[in-house]
Short mmCIF file of C-alpha atoms in Angstrom, two decimals:
data_model
loop_
_atom_site.label_atom_id
_atom_site.label_comp_id
_atom_site.label_asym_id
_atom_site.label_seq_id
_atom_site.Cartn_x
_atom_site.Cartn_y
_atom_site.Cartn_z
CA MET N 1 39.77 73.85 178.26
CA ASP N 2 38.28 77.27 179.30
CA SER N 3 36.63 77.63 182.82
CA THR N 4 36.57 81.36 182.98
CA ARG N 5 32.80 80.91 182.88
CA ASP N 6 32.88 79.86 186.48
CA ARG N 7 34.48 83.18 187.71
CA GLN N 8 31.58 84.71 187.14
CA SER N 9 30.32 83.12 190.60
CA VAL N 10 32.84 84.77 192.72
CA GLN N 11 32.75 88.21 193.27
CA SER N 12 35.68 90.70 192.11
CA PRO N 13 37.68 92.67 194.57
CA PRO N 14 36.68 96.02 194.61
CA GLU N 15 38.96 98.88 192.42
CA HIS N 16 39.99 100.36 195.85
CA TYR N 17 41.20 97.42 197.37
CA ASN N 18 43.96 96.45 199.88
CA PHE N 19 44.63 92.77 200.31
CA ALA N 20 45.58 93.42 204.24
CA ALA N 21 42.92 95.21 205.14
CA ASP N 22 40.49 92.59 203.36
CA MET N 23 42.20 89.80 205.67
CA PHE N 24 41.82 92.05 208.57
CA ALA N 25 38.37 93.02 207.70
CA ARG N 26 37.25 89.39 207.48
CA ASN N 27 38.66 88.39 211.08
CA VAL N 28 37.16 90.93 213.24
CA SER N 29 34.49 88.69 214.73
CA ARG N 30 37.35 85.62 215.24
CA PRO N 31 39.63 87.81 217.80
CA GLN N 32 40.64 85.24 219.53
CA LYS N 33 41.18 82.47 217.27
CA LEU N 34 44.90 81.49 216.88
CA ALA N 35 45.79 82.50 213.20
CA PHE N 36 49.20 81.36 213.24
CA ILE N 37 51.15 78.87 215.37
CA ASP N 38 55.17 78.42 215.22
CA ASP N 39 58.39 76.81 216.43
CA GLN N 40 57.82 79.47 219.97
CA THR N 41 54.55 81.18 220.23
CA GLN N 42 51.36 81.59 218.61
CA LEU N 43 49.60 84.23 217.59
CA THR N 44 45.88 85.63 217.77
CA TYR N 45 43.89 87.35 214.75
CA ALA N 46 43.41 90.19 216.84
CA GLU N 47 47.09 90.37 217.59
CA LEU N 48 48.17 89.87 213.92
CA GLN N 49 46.32 92.71 213.11
CA ASP N 50 47.40 94.92 216.13
CA GLN N 51 51.04 94.18 215.43
CA ALA N 52 50.75 94.73 211.66
CA ARG N 53 49.46 97.54 211.70
CA ARG N 54 51.96 98.48 214.33
CA PHE N 55 54.59 97.46 211.85
CA SER N 56 53.02 99.78 209.00
CA SER N 57 53.08 102.68 211.47
CA ALA N 58 56.93 101.76 212.29
CA LEU N 59 57.84 101.65 208.51
CA ILE N 60 56.45 104.99 207.77
CA GLY N 61 58.13 106.50 210.49
CA LEU N 62 61.53 105.24 209.16
CA GLY N 63 60.67 107.09 205.94
CA VAL N 64 59.81 103.89 204.15
CA ARG N 65 56.91 105.19 201.34
CA PRO N 66 54.12 103.81 199.44
CA GLU N 67 55.30 101.64 196.70
CA GLU N 68 58.95 101.44 198.01
CA ARG N 69 60.56 97.67 198.28
CA VAL N 70 61.52 96.60 201.60
CA LEU N 71 63.19 92.66 201.53
CA LEU N 72 61.90 90.00 203.80
CA LEU N 73 64.86 87.41 204.03
CA MET N 74 62.88 85.15 207.13
CA HIS N 75 62.36 81.97 208.67
CA ASP N 76 58.67 80.73 208.49
CA SER N 77 57.58 82.71 212.03
CA VAL N 78 54.56 84.44 213.03
CA THR N 79 56.94 87.52 212.66
CA TRP N 80 56.47 87.04 208.92
CA PRO N 81 52.74 87.54 208.20
CA VAL N 82 53.58 90.41 210.43
CA ALA N 83 55.86 92.03 208.63
CA PHE N 84 54.34 90.65 205.30
CA LEU N 85 50.67 92.33 205.92
CA GLY N 86 52.37 95.55 207.55
CA CYS N 87 54.06 96.45 204.43
CA LEU N 88 50.70 95.73 202.24
CA TYR N 89 48.99 97.59 204.80
CA ALA N 90 50.89 100.85 204.25
CA GLY N 91 50.84 100.36 200.82
CA ILE N 92 54.79 99.18 200.83
CA VAL N 93 55.88 96.05 198.67
CA PRO N 94 57.72 93.25 200.68
CA VAL N 95 60.04 91.49 198.33
CA ALA N 96 60.17 88.00 199.53
CA VAL N 97 63.01 85.61 198.97
CA ASN N 98 64.22 82.45 199.15
CA THR N 99 65.84 81.47 202.57
CA LEU N 100 68.32 79.37 201.02
CA LEU N 101 70.45 81.44 198.82
CA THR N 102 73.48 82.83 198.80
CA ALA N 103 75.17 85.66 199.79
CA GLY N 104 75.75 87.06 196.02
CA ASP N 105 72.05 86.36 195.12
CA TYR N 106 70.66 88.40 198.05
CA ALA N 107 73.06 91.31 196.58
CA TYR N 108 71.92 90.82 193.08
CA MET N 109 68.26 90.99 194.83
CA LEU N 110 69.04 94.56 196.92
CA GLU N 111 70.38 95.85 193.98
CA HIS N 112 67.55 94.97 191.22
CA SER N 113 64.66 96.08 193.92
CA GLY N 114 66.20 98.59 195.12
CA ALA N 115 65.33 97.85 198.38
CA ARG N 116 65.02 100.73 201.17
CA ALA N 117 64.82 98.48 203.59
CA ALA N 118 65.70 95.07 204.56
CA ILE N 119 63.95 92.72 207.45
CA THR N 120 65.58 89.46 208.11
CA SER N 121 65.56 86.56 210.97
CA ASP N 122 68.28 86.85 213.48
CA ALA N 123 69.83 83.40 212.06
CA LEU N 124 69.78 85.37 208.63
CA ALA N 125 71.44 88.49 209.59
CA ASP N 126 74.77 87.33 208.82
CA VAL N 127 73.95 86.35 204.78
CA LEU N 128 72.09 89.50 204.67
CA THR N 129 75.27 91.49 206.54
CA GLU N 130 77.61 89.58 203.96
CA ALA N 131 75.09 90.19 200.81
CA MET N 132 75.65 94.30 201.86
CA VAL N 133 78.98 94.35 201.62
CA ILE N 134 79.14 92.46 198.11
CA ALA N 135 75.78 94.46 197.03
CA GLN N 136 76.35 98.57 195.06
CA HIS N 137 73.30 99.30 196.77
CA GLN N 138 72.72 99.77 200.11
CA VAL N 139 69.52 99.63 202.22
CA GLU N 140 68.95 102.83 204.53
CA HIS N 141 67.36 100.11 207.44
CA VAL N 142 67.96 96.44 208.75
CA ILE N 143 65.23 95.47 210.97
CA SER N 144 65.68 91.85 212.60
CA SER N 145 63.36 89.70 213.97
CA THR N 146 63.92 90.10 218.27
CA GLU N 147 67.67 91.04 218.17
CA GLY N 148 69.66 94.20 217.26
CA ASP N 149 69.50 97.94 217.44
CA MET N 150 66.63 97.78 214.87
CA ASN N 151 64.29 94.95 215.45
CA MET N 152 60.52 94.16 215.07
CA SER N 153 59.95 93.75 218.60
CA ASP N 154 60.94 96.68 219.72
CA LEU N 155 59.50 98.40 216.40
CA VAL N 156 56.23 97.27 217.07
CA SER N 157 56.03 97.65 220.54
CA ARG N 158 57.02 101.61 220.49
CA HIS N 159 54.38 102.66 217.83
CA ALA N 160 50.74 103.07 217.46
CA ALA N 161 48.62 101.01 215.11
CA LYS N 162 47.93 102.58 211.54
CA ASN N 163 44.53 103.62 211.77
CA LYS N 164 43.68 103.27 208.04
CA ALA N 165 45.21 101.37 204.98
CA ALA N 166 46.65 102.47 202.44
CA ASP N 167 44.64 103.55 199.45
CA THR N 168 45.68 100.74 196.74
CA ASN N 169 43.94 99.63 194.19
CA ALA N 170 42.65 95.79 193.07
CA ASP N 171 45.65 96.34 190.68
CA ASP N 172 48.17 97.72 192.30
CA ILE N 173 51.33 96.74 193.00
CA ALA N 174 51.39 94.77 196.30
CA PHE N 175 54.83 92.04 196.30
CA TRP N 176 57.06 90.33 194.46
CA LEU N 177 58.51 86.74 194.45
CA TYR N 178 61.14 86.15 192.81
CA SER N 179 61.36 83.62 190.27
CA SER N 180 64.20 81.18 188.80
CA GLY N 181 64.47 81.30 184.76
CA SER N 182 66.31 78.97 182.47
CA THR N 183 69.33 80.89 182.22
CA GLY N 184 70.59 84.33 183.85
CA ARG N 185 69.62 85.69 186.66
CA PRO N 186 66.47 85.07 188.86
CA LYS N 187 63.31 87.69 187.99
CA GLY N 188 61.50 89.78 189.81
CA THR N 189 57.80 88.94 189.55
CA VAL N 190 55.78 91.56 190.41
CA HIS N 191 51.84 90.64 191.48
CA VAL N 192 48.75 93.04 192.84
CA HIS N 193 47.09 93.09 195.80
CA GLY N 194 43.79 91.14 193.65
CA SER N 195 46.17 88.43 192.37
CA ALA N 196 46.11 87.16 196.13
CA TYR N 197 42.54 87.59 196.54
CA TRP N 198 41.93 85.61 193.12
CA THR N 199 43.95 82.64 194.70
CA ALA N 200 42.40 82.45 197.66
CA GLU N 201 38.63 82.48 196.08
CA LEU N 202 39.29 80.25 193.12
CA TYR N 203 41.46 77.82 194.91
CA GLY N 204 41.63 77.65 198.41
CA LYS N 205 37.76 77.66 198.61
CA GLY N 206 36.72 76.56 195.23
CA ILE N 207 38.99 73.62 195.33
CA LEU N 208 40.14 73.29 198.50
CA GLY N 209 37.17 73.89 200.27
CA LEU N 210 38.92 75.74 203.17
CA SER N 211 36.78 76.55 206.23
CA GLU N 212 37.28 78.49 209.63
CA GLY N 213 37.37 74.93 211.10
CA ASP N 214 40.67 73.79 209.39
CA VAL N 215 43.99 73.95 210.33
CA CYS N 216 46.82 74.29 207.42
CA PHE N 217 50.39 73.22 207.76
CA SER N 218 52.64 73.48 204.78
CA ALA N 219 55.63 72.27 204.11
CA ALA N 220 56.27 74.59 201.36
CA LYS N 221 57.72 77.95 203.22
CA LEU N 222 56.23 81.23 202.84
CA PHE N 223 58.77 82.87 200.58
CA PHE N 224 57.31 80.41 197.90
CA ALA N 225 53.92 81.37 195.73
CA TYR N 226 52.71 77.83 197.18
CA GLY N 227 53.81 78.41 200.05
CA LEU N 228 52.12 81.56 200.40
CA GLY N 229 49.09 80.80 199.74
CA ASN N 230 48.99 77.49 201.92
CA SER N 231 49.68 79.59 204.59
CA LEU N 232 48.70 83.26 204.57
CA SER N 233 46.09 84.04 201.91
CA PHE N 234 44.11 81.06 201.91
CA PRO N 235 43.41 80.46 205.85
CA LEU N 236 43.40 84.07 206.17
CA SER N 237 40.73 84.32 203.81
CA VAL N 238 38.61 82.13 205.91
CA GLY N 239 39.23 82.43 209.81
CA ALA N 240 41.34 78.84 209.39
CA THR N 241 44.85 78.27 211.64
CA VAL N 242 48.38 77.92 210.17
CA VAL N 243 51.14 75.76 211.69
CA LEU N 244 54.20 77.04 211.04
CA MET N 245 57.89 75.55 211.20
CA ALA N 246 61.12 77.52 210.64
CA GLY N 247 62.66 74.51 209.81
CA ARG N 248 63.49 71.49 206.97
CA PRO N 249 60.34 69.92 206.42
CA THR N 250 61.88 66.75 207.56
CA PRO N 251 58.93 63.36 207.78
CA GLU N 252 60.50 63.26 211.69
CA ALA N 253 59.71 67.11 211.70
CA VAL N 254 56.10 66.78 209.67
CA PHE N 255 55.15 63.82 211.60
CA GLU N 256 55.93 65.88 214.87
CA LYS N 257 53.39 69.00 213.86
CA TRP N 258 50.89 66.39 212.95
CA ALA N 259 50.69 64.90 216.57
CA LEU N 260 51.58 67.68 218.11
CA HIS N 261 48.48 70.15 216.57
CA LYS N 262 46.44 67.95 214.46
CA PRO N 263 46.01 69.85 210.75
CA THR N 264 43.35 69.05 208.72
CA VAL N 265 44.91 69.77 205.65
CA PHE N 266 48.76 69.47 204.60
CA PHE N 267 50.57 70.61 201.85
CA GLY N 268 53.44 68.86 200.34
CA ALA N 269 55.84 67.94 197.67
CA PRO N 270 56.26 64.61 195.60
CA THR N 271 59.78 64.29 197.03
CA GLY N 272 58.23 64.84 200.54
CA TYR N 273 55.98 62.43 200.54
CA ALA N 274 58.13 59.91 198.95
CA ALA N 275 60.61 60.42 202.31
CA MET N 276 57.45 60.24 204.42
CA LEU N 277 56.24 57.03 203.36
CA ALA N 278 60.01 55.46 203.47
CA SER N 279 60.23 56.59 207.29
CA PRO N 280 60.16 54.09 210.14
CA ASP N 281 57.96 56.58 211.91
CA LEU N 282 55.37 56.76 209.71
CA PRO N 283 52.05 57.51 211.48
CA ALA N 284 49.17 55.24 211.18
CA THR N 285 46.06 56.64 209.62
CA ASP N 286 44.35 57.21 212.84
CA ALA N 287 47.17 58.85 214.38
CA VAL N 288 46.51 61.84 212.34
CA ASN N 289 43.88 64.40 211.32
CA LEU N 290 44.35 64.80 207.84
CA ARG N 291 41.11 65.56 205.67
CA LEU N 292 43.36 66.09 202.50
CA CYS N 293 46.70 66.96 200.85
CA SER N 294 47.81 68.48 198.45
CA SER N 295 50.99 68.21 196.29
CA ALA N 296 53.01 70.61 193.76
CA GLY N 297 56.03 72.12 193.08
CA GLU N 298 56.88 69.17 190.87
CA ALA N 299 54.75 66.14 188.81
CA LEU N 300 53.58 63.44 191.58
CA PRO N 301 54.01 60.30 190.27
CA GLU N 302 51.01 58.16 190.01
CA ASP N 303 52.35 55.11 192.17
CA LEU N 304 53.22 57.68 194.20
CA GLY N 305 50.02 59.40 195.10
CA ARG N 306 48.30 56.08 195.03
CA ARG N 307 50.53 54.67 198.06
CA VAL N 308 49.95 57.74 200.07
CA ASN N 309 46.02 57.96 199.40
CA THR N 310 45.98 53.89 200.48
CA HIS N 311 48.02 54.29 203.35
CA PHE N 312 46.08 57.62 204.68
CA GLY N 313 42.69 56.87 203.13
CA ILE N 314 42.58 60.85 202.00
CA ASP N 315 42.37 62.22 198.23
CA VAL N 316 46.35 63.65 197.30
CA LEU N 317 45.42 66.69 195.11
CA ASP N 318 48.25 66.87 192.54
CA GLY N 319 48.29 70.46 190.87
CA ILE N 320 50.53 72.79 189.12
CA GLY N 321 50.75 76.33 189.75
CA SER N 322 54.07 78.83 189.17
CA THR N 323 55.03 81.95 190.54
CA GLU N 324 53.75 83.83 187.83
CA MET N 325 50.48 82.32 188.02
CA LEU N 326 50.74 82.81 192.24
CA HIS N 327 49.43 79.48 192.90
CA VAL N 328 47.78 76.29 191.34
CA PHE N 329 45.62 76.70 188.34
CA LEU N 330 45.24 73.13 187.29
CA SER N 331 44.24 70.82 190.05
CA ASN N 332 42.47 67.04 190.76
CA ALA N 333 39.90 67.95 193.26
CA PRO N 334 38.36 65.94 196.10
CA GLY N 335 36.67 63.39 194.79
CA ARG N 336 37.80 63.68 191.55
CA VAL N 337 41.54 62.36 191.40
CA HIS N 338 43.07 60.93 188.30
CA TYR N 339 46.31 60.11 189.83
CA GLY N 340 48.99 60.40 187.00
CA SER N 341 47.49 63.69 186.11
CA THR N 342 47.66 66.87 187.42
CA GLY N 343 44.00 67.27 187.27
CA TRP N 344 41.41 69.43 185.40
CA PRO N 345 41.49 73.31 185.29
CA VAL N 346 40.71 75.55 188.25
CA PRO N 347 37.24 77.34 187.87
CA GLY N 348 38.48 80.70 186.82
CA TYR N 349 41.27 79.67 184.80
CA ALA N 350 42.00 78.56 180.98
CA ILE N 351 44.17 76.14 179.86
CA GLU N 352 45.68 75.98 176.17
CA ILE N 353 47.95 73.24 174.72
CA ARG N 354 49.86 75.06 172.00
CA GLY N 355 52.31 73.45 169.51
CA ASP N 356 55.18 74.92 167.63
CA ASP N 357 53.00 76.94 165.50
CA GLY N 358 51.47 78.75 168.50
CA ASP N 359 47.91 77.17 167.18
CA PRO N 360 46.27 74.72 169.92
CA VAL N 361 46.83 71.05 169.65
CA ALA N 362 44.20 67.87 169.55
CA VAL N 363 43.70 65.95 172.78
CA GLY N 364 46.76 63.88 173.52
CA GLU N 365 49.07 65.34 171.20
CA VAL N 366 52.26 67.31 173.42
CA GLY N 367 52.34 71.33 173.43
CA GLU N 368 53.65 73.61 175.44
CA LEU N 369 50.84 74.60 178.23
CA PHE N 370 49.69 78.29 178.37
CA ILE N 371 47.30 79.98 181.09
CA LYS N 372 44.72 82.54 181.42
CA GLY N 373 43.37 83.88 184.81
CA PRO N 374 43.35 86.83 187.13
CA SER N 375 45.86 85.94 189.11
CA SER N 376 49.06 86.59 186.39
CA ALA N 377 51.61 88.57 187.43
CA LEU N 378 51.77 92.04 186.41
CA MET N 379 55.24 91.63 185.08
CA TYR N 380 59.07 90.65 185.70
CA TRP N 381 60.44 94.09 186.72
CA GLY N 382 63.32 95.58 185.17
CA ASN N 383 62.98 92.41 182.51
CA ARG N 384 60.82 94.01 179.00
CA GLN N 385 62.09 91.26 176.81
CA ARG N 386 60.92 88.12 179.30
CA SER N 387 57.97 89.60 180.25
CA GLN N 388 56.72 90.22 176.83
CA GLU N 389 57.79 86.25 176.11
CA THR N 390 56.04 85.35 179.55
CA PHE N 391 53.01 87.28 179.40
CA GLN N 392 51.62 87.33 175.90
CA GLY N 393 48.23 89.50 176.15
CA GLU N 394 45.73 87.61 178.40
CA TRP N 395 47.76 84.29 178.27
CA THR N 396 50.89 82.97 180.15
CA LYS N 397 53.56 80.82 178.98
CA SER N 398 54.42 78.34 181.37
CA GLY N 399 57.81 76.89 179.76
CA ASP N 400 55.70 73.32 180.59
CA GLN N 401 55.06 70.73 177.87
CA TYR N 402 51.46 68.90 178.84
CA LEU N 403 49.13 66.77 177.28
CA GLU N 404 45.32 66.63 177.20
CA ASN N 405 43.43 63.49 178.31
CA GLU N 406 40.51 62.35 177.02
CA ASP N 407 38.49 62.97 180.14
CA GLY N 408 39.95 66.60 180.10
CA SER N 409 42.42 65.95 182.56
CA TYR N 410 46.15 67.01 181.59
CA THR N 411 49.32 64.98 182.18
CA TYR N 412 52.47 66.13 182.60
CA VAL N 413 55.60 65.44 180.26
CA GLY N 414 58.62 68.04 180.79
CA ARG N 415 60.13 70.84 180.41
CA THR N 416 60.25 72.82 177.39
CA ASP N 417 63.94 73.93 177.72
CA ASP N 418 66.58 72.20 180.08
CA MET N 419 65.10 73.16 183.17
CA PHE N 420 64.36 70.59 186.00
CA LYS N 421 63.36 70.64 189.91
CA VAL N 422 64.37 69.33 192.66
CA SER N 423 62.48 69.34 195.41
CA GLY N 424 59.99 71.58 194.12
CA GLN N 425 62.76 74.22 193.31
CA TYR N 426 64.58 74.79 189.59
CA VAL N 427 67.86 74.00 189.26
CA SER N 428 69.69 75.28 185.88
CA PRO N 429 71.96 72.96 184.62
CA PHE N 430 74.44 75.56 183.25
CA GLU N 431 74.33 77.35 186.53
CA VAL N 432 75.59 74.14 188.07
CA GLU N 433 77.85 73.34 184.89
CA GLY N 434 79.52 77.06 185.67
CA VAL N 435 80.28 76.21 189.15
CA LEU N 436 81.66 72.41 188.23
CA ILE N 437 83.93 74.03 185.90
CA ARG N 438 85.50 76.10 187.88
CA ASN N 439 86.98 73.31 190.00
CA GLU N 440 90.74 72.83 189.31
CA ALA N 441 90.44 69.49 188.21
CA VAL N 442 87.08 69.49 185.87
CA LEU N 443 87.70 70.14 182.37
CA GLU N 444 83.67 70.04 181.16
CA SER N 445 80.28 69.18 182.27
CA ALA N 446 76.61 68.27 181.74
CA VAL N 447 74.05 68.20 184.20
CA VAL N 448 70.48 66.79 183.74
CA GLY N 449 67.60 65.50 185.85
CA LEU N 450 66.71 61.56 185.52
CA PRO N 451 64.31 60.23 187.61
CA ASP N 452 64.78 58.18 191.07
CA ARG N 453 63.19 54.72 191.85
CA ASP N 454 60.47 56.88 192.99
CA GLY N 455 59.79 58.40 189.52
CA LEU N 456 61.15 62.11 191.27
CA ILE N 457 63.41 64.18 189.62
CA LYS N 458 66.82 63.80 190.75
CA SER N 459 70.36 66.13 189.14
CA LYS N 460 72.93 64.35 188.20
CA ALA N 461 76.23 65.32 186.64
CA TYR N 462 78.36 63.84 184.09
CA VAL N 463 81.72 65.23 184.42
CA VAL N 464 85.03 65.35 182.19
CA LEU N 465 88.78 65.40 184.09
CA LYS N 466 91.54 67.58 183.18
CA PRO N 467 94.22 65.00 181.86
CA GLY N 468 96.29 63.41 185.09
CA ALA N 469 93.75 65.16 187.64
CA ALA N 470 91.67 63.13 190.47
CA ILE N 471 89.02 64.18 192.68
CA SER N 472 86.12 62.42 194.39
CA GLU N 473 82.64 62.67 193.94
CA ALA N 474 81.81 63.62 197.23
CA ASP N 475 84.61 66.25 196.98
CA LEU N 476 83.32 67.73 193.80
CA GLN N 477 79.67 67.82 195.74
CA GLN N 478 80.81 69.78 198.42
CA PHE N 479 82.74 72.26 196.22
CA VAL N 480 79.73 73.14 194.29
CA LYS N 481 77.35 73.07 197.56
CA GLU N 482 80.04 76.00 199.13
CA LEU N 483 79.28 77.51 195.92
CA LEU N 484 75.62 77.81 195.31
CA ALA N 485 72.61 77.25 196.93
CA PRO N 486 72.56 73.51 198.63
CA TYR N 487 69.31 72.53 196.77
CA LYS N 488 71.05 72.82 193.77
CA TYR N 489 74.59 70.63 193.43
CA PRO N 490 73.92 67.29 191.78
CA ARG N 491 73.02 64.14 193.67
CA SER N 492 75.54 62.10 191.84
CA ILE N 493 78.32 62.28 189.67
CA GLU N 494 79.29 60.06 186.58
CA PHE N 495 82.57 60.50 185.42
CA VAL N 496 82.96 60.22 181.99
CA GLU N 497 86.00 60.21 179.06
CA GLU N 498 83.76 62.83 177.09
CA LEU N 499 80.31 64.09 176.16
CA PRO N 500 77.99 63.55 173.39
CA LYS N 501 78.27 66.70 170.81
CA THR N 502 76.67 67.87 167.79
CA ALA N 503 79.22 69.37 164.82
CA THR N 504 78.84 72.60 166.15
CA GLY N 505 80.32 71.51 169.54
CA LYS N 506 76.91 71.56 171.59
CA VAL N 507 76.48 68.96 174.47
CA MET N 508 73.58 66.62 173.54
CA ARG N 509 71.21 66.43 177.32
CA PHE N 510 68.89 64.23 175.59
CA LYS N 511 71.57 61.33 174.90
CA LEU N 512 72.64 61.66 178.89
CA ARG N 513 68.73 61.82 179.74
CA GLU N 514 68.54 58.64 177.66
#
């Protein structure tokens, strides 16, 4: 289905365009309006612009030049948007990275991005230091949030605000986000200044209907493509207020923010919604100020969506986005919700479901999802082969299997490969298996994603032990946790005598999933 014709109603950004400068210009009329509220402090729109422009000057003063990369390893707080927008305003490229990874992951990202500087939250400084010891590439400047010899607080206070934004174009590189692949290293996904503009116009305004009066709160963090739109691009484009939280979005933590700051729009993932519904502290409908909920990161089971809708009396808009497309391109909409489906193409995007032959399939037939739209990434940095596989002319290959329903909505079927998501984050079974087999008790293993009672995907490992060896499930899980990012460990482990294999020795994961 092609809805790109609807893009005609949205004005394109000018050729000379800087996303940070645009966001500042849109909010000059509301200088005292709260832009961000975090766990400790808050920032008005005037303060956001002033601090970001000062930080731009600071980076330039350190010798960081336009188009050079800066690693951004930070928990969600008011300093995150200051750092991100400050980079963009100077034409410098922030590389926003997941705060839940290992020192080895960050070492690779430092090397791959060639970052000239790194900005980190105080609590993450140690893991960054460890990564720098591992990495072959050394950054020239490490900037912490508030502590240390070089920190953002001092840099901002000591530098005058940069008077003019870098003269960037809408198609100039703006920022990177790392996307995990089915195998191998994370991919540096490169986005331009116009990408964030289009997601804010087409989804933030077009679907969510965000306005100045909204208060946005996202469980997904700013380093995610989903979180970046929810907590920065969308609200800043209309002058809304954003609630940020550094810690994990547990039900109790989310409910506390709901009670304290009265958000009107909440952005979550199915795993979080299931946990909230199961919590004894679930607030009553009249205790919250929500008008709308968004769900992405993994498919929202029909029953779960209906239960949230029944309890709070508001729509839960399930949608799918990706790091490559920057945000949601297929979604349910207010007043038009088909629970159990991912909804309809966001106006401005085109969707095709293609079969193995590359041709579109009929309604009701399963095929691979392809997307065409203005927020598509430019490329994977330094990875020509994967770039060509994913970005095929105007179309982006998703790797997801979908089917179109009779009403024009689309339903998720599964991943094209063996990847699966846990709590909205991709897990590669090959990576987890590679760690499991490093344990001296393990002979071989296979990892698959299986639905729990809520229909959410959880990882399970099937493990064959070496003859005479013994290890408990808990000890093996802890072993994985120590070597991989915490969310990647198998939620359950079943010890088996052997794994089902083909004649050529390949593990038949479909049999394990059955």
